[in-house]
Tab-separated table of C-alpha atoms in Angstrom:
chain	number	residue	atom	x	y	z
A	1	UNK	CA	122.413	10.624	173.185
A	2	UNK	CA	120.923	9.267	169.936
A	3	UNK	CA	123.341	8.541	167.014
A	4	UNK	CA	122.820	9.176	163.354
A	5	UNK	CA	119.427	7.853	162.418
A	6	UNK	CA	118.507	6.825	159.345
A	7	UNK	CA	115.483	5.459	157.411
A	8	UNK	CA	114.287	2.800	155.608
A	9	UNK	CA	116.459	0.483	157.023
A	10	UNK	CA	116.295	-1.365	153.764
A	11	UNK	CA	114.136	-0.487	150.717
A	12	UNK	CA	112.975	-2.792	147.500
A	13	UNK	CA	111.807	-0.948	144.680
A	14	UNK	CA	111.082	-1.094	141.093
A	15	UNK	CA	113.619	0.130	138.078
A	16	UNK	CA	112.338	4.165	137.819
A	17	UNK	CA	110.874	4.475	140.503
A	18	UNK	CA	111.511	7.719	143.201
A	19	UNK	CA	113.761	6.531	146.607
A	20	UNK	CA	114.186	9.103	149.291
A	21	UNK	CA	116.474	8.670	152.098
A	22	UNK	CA	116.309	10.278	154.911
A	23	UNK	CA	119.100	10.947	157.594
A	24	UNK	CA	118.735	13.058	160.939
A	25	UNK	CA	122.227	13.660	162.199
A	26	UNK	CA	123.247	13.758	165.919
A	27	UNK	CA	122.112	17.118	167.380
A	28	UNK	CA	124.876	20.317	167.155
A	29	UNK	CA	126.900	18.437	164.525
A	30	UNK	CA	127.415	21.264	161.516
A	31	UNK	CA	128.412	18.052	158.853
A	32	UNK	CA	126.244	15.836	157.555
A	33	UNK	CA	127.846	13.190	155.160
A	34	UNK	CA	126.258	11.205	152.433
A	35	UNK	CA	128.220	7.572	151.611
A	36	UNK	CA	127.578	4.958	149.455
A	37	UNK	CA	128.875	1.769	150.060
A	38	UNK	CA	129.209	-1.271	147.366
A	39	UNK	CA	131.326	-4.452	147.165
A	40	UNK	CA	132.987	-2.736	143.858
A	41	UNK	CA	133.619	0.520	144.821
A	42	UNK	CA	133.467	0.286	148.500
A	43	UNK	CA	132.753	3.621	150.223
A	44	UNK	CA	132.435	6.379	148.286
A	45	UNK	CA	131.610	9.909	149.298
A	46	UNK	CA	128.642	11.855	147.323
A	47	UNK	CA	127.822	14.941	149.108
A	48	UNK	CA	128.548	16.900	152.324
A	49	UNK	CA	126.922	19.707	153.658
A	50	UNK	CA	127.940	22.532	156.281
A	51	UNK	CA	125.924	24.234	158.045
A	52	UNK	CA	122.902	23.031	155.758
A	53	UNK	CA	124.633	24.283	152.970
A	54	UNK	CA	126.108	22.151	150.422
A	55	UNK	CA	129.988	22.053	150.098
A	56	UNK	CA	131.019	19.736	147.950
A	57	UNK	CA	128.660	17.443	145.585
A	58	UNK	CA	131.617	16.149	143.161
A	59	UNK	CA	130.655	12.777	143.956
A	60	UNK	CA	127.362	12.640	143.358
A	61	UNK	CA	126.671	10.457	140.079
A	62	UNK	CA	124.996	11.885	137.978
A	63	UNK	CA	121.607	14.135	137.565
A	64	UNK	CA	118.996	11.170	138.828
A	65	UNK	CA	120.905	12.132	142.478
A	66	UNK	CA	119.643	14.743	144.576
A	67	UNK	CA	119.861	15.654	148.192
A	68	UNK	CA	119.145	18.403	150.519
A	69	UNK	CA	119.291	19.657	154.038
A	70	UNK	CA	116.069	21.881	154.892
A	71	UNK	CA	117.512	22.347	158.512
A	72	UNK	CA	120.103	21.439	160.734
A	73	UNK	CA	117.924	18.278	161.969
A	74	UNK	CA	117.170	16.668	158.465
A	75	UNK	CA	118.753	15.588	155.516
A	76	UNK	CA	117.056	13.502	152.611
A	77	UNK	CA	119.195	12.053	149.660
A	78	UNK	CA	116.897	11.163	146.670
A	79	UNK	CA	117.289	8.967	143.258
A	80	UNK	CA	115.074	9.798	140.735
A	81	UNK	CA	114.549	7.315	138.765
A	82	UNK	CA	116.067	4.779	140.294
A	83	UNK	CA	118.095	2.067	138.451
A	84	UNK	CA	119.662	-1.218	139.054
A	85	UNK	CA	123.218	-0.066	139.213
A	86	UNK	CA	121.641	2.448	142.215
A	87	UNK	CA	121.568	-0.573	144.555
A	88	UNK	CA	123.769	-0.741	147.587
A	89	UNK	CA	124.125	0.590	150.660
A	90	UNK	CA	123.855	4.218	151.686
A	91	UNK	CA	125.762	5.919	154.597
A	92	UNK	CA	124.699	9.303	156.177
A	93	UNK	CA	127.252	10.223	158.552
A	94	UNK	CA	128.032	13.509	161.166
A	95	UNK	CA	130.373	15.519	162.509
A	96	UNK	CA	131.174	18.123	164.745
A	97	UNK	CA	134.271	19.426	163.031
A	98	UNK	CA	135.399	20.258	159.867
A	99	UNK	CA	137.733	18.092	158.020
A	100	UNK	CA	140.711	20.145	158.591
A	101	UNK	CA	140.458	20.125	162.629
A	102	UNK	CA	142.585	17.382	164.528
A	103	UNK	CA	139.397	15.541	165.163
A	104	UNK	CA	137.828	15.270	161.564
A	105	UNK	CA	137.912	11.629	161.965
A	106	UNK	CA	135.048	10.946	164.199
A	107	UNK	CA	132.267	10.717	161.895
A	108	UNK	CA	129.594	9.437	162.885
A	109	UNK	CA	128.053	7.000	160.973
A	110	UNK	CA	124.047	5.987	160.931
A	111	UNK	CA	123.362	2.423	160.059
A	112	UNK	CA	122.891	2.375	156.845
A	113	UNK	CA	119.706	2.449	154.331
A	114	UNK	CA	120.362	-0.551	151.846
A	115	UNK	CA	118.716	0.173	148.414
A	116	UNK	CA	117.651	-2.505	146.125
A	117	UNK	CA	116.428	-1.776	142.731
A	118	UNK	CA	115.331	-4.793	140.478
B	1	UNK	CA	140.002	10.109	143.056
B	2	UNK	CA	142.942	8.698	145.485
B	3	UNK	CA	143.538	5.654	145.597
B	4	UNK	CA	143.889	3.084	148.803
B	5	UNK	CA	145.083	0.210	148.705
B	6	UNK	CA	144.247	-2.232	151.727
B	7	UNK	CA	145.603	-5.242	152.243
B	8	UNK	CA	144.975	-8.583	152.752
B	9	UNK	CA	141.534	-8.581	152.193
B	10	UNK	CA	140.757	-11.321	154.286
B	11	UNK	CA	142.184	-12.725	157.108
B	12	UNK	CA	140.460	-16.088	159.045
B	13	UNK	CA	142.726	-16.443	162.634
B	14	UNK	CA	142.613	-18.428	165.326
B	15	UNK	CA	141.583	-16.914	168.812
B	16	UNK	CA	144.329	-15.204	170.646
B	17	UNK	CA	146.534	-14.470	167.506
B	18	UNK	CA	147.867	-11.199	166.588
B	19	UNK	CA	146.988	-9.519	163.451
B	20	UNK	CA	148.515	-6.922	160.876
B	21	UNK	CA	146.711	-5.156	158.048
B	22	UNK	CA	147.941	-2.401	156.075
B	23	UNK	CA	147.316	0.386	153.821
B	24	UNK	CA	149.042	1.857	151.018
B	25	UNK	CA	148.800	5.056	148.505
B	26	UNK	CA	150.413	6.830	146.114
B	27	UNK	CA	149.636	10.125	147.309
B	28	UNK	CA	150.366	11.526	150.362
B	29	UNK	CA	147.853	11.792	153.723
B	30	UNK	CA	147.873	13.844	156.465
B	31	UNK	CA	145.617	12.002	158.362
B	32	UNK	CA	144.868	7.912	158.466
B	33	UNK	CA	142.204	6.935	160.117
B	34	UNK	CA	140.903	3.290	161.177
B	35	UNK	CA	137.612	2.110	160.829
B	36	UNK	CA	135.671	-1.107	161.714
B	37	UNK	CA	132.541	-2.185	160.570
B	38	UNK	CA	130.033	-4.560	161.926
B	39	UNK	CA	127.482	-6.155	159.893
B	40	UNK	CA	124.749	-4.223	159.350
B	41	UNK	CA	126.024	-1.456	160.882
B	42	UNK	CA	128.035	1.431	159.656
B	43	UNK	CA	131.817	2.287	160.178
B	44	UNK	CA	132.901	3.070	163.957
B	45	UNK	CA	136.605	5.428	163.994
B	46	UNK	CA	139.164	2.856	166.130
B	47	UNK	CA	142.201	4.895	165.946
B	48	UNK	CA	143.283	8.429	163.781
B	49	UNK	CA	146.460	9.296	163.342
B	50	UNK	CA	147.736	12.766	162.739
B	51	UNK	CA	151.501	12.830	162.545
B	52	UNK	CA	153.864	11.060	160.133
B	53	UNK	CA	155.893	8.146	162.227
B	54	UNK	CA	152.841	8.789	165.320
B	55	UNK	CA	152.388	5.524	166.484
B	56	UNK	CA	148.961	5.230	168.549
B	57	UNK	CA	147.439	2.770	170.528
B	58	UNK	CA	143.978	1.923	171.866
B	59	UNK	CA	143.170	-1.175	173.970
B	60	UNK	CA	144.592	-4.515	171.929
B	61	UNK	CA	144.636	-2.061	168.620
B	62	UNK	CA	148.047	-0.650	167.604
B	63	UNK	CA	148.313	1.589	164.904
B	64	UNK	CA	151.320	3.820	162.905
B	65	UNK	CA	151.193	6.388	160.128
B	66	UNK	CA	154.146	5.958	157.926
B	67	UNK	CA	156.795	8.372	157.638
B	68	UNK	CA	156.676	8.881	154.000
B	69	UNK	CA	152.636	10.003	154.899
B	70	UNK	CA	151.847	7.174	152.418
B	71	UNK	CA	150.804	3.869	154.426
B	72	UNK	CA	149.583	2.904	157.606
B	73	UNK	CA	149.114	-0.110	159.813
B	74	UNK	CA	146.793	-1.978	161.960
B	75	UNK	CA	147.843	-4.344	164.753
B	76	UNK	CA	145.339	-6.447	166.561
B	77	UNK	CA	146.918	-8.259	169.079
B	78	UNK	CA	145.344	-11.265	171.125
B	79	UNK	CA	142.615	-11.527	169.177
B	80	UNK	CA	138.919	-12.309	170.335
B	81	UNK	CA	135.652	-13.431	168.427
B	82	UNK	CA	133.893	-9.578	168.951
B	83	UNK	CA	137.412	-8.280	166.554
B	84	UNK	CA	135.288	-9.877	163.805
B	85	UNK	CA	134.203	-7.186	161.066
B	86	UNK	CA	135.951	-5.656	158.290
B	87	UNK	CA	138.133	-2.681	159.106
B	88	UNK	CA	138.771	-0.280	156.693
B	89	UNK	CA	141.573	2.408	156.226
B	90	UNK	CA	140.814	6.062	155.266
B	91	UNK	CA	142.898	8.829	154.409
B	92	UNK	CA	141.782	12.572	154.774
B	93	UNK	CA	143.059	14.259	151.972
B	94	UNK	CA	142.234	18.343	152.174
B	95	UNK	CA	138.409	17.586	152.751
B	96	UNK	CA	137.978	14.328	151.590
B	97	UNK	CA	137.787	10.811	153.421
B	98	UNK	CA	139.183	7.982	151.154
B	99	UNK	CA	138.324	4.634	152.437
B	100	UNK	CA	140.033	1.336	151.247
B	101	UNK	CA	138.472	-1.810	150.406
B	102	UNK	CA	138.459	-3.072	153.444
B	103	UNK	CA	139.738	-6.027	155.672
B	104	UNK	CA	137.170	-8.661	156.411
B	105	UNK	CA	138.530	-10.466	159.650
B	106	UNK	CA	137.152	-13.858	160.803
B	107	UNK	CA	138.234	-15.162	164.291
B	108	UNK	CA	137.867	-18.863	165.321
B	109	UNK	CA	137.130	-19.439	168.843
């Protein structure tokens, strides 16, 4: 069974310039997960969704940050305009249960899309 | 947000040594999770832990949730060079993960 597959792998692009990331989470998992991941901060959590529908976005940074979940198969997370301070490395990650069940620990995690913005 | 704090944050052992990272917070958990990740991959669960005091295993990887629900630990025993990574801590708080910094391991053959 395929994992959580993202793309780009790795993207170089210009200070204000549109990024989309896209993220296709493993098939009959209901949460889809977006992280970021930087040597400061480490991982932080910007969005989740259920069931396509988005739960909680209290992490998302601020206005340039978007991301939706047209269906259950695809998720894009988009940063328009971009800026330096955008660059790192972002997580998409799935999972079957919500985080209350006994198992809310296996996410899932995709590989990773790493974002540089000069 | 919560606050973990993971510790050391890096560790370079000799193969076949045993290792011991930890995690502490100020708030209380109900669920500690263990992560490792690879470079240039993205975090892979190793053990999660569901009960204050539980004290799971899995393979060479030992791992307890604390009884006061605020720190956890990570044993690694007999070491090998594929344990190299950096394994992180996470805490489920309600219905958010909060990872810690991290643990960058190095093994020597």
């Amino acid at each position: 069974d395929a994992g959580v597959i993202q793309s780009p792998r790795h993207e170089v692009t210009e200070m204000g310039q549109e990024v989309t990331l896209r993220c296709k989470p493993i098939s009959g998992h209901d949460y889809l997960f977006w992280y970021r991941q930087t040597m400061m901060r480490g991982l932080e959590l910007l969005i989740y969704f259920n069931n396509n529908v988005p739960i909680d976005d209290s992490g998302m940074p601020e206005d340039r940050f978007s991301a939706k979940m047209p269906n259950a198969s695809f998720s894009t997370l988009k940063i328009q305009p971009s800026e330096p301070r955008d660059s790192a490395v972002y997580f998409c990650a799935s999972s079957l249960y919500p985080l209350s069940h006994s198992d809310a620990g296996e996410l899932f995690f995709g590989e990773g899309s790493r974002l540089t913005v000069l | 947000g919560q606050q973990l704090n993971q510790s050391p944050q890096s560790m370079f052992i000799q193969e076949g040594e045993d290792v011991s990272m930890n995690c502490t917070s100020s708030s209380i958990f109900n669920t500690w999770l263990w992560y490792k990740q690879d470079p240039g991959e993205g975090p892979v669960l190793l053990i999660a832990l569901y009960k204050a005091g539980e004290l799971t295993s899995n393979g060479r990887l030992t791992a307890q949730f604390g009884i006061t629900r605020k720190d956890s630990f990570l044993n690694i025993s007999a070491s090998i060079p594929s344990d190299v990574g950096i394994y992180f801590c996470a805490g489920l708080d309600f219905n958010k993960f909060y990872f810690g910094s991290g643990t960058k391991l190095n093994v020597k053959p």
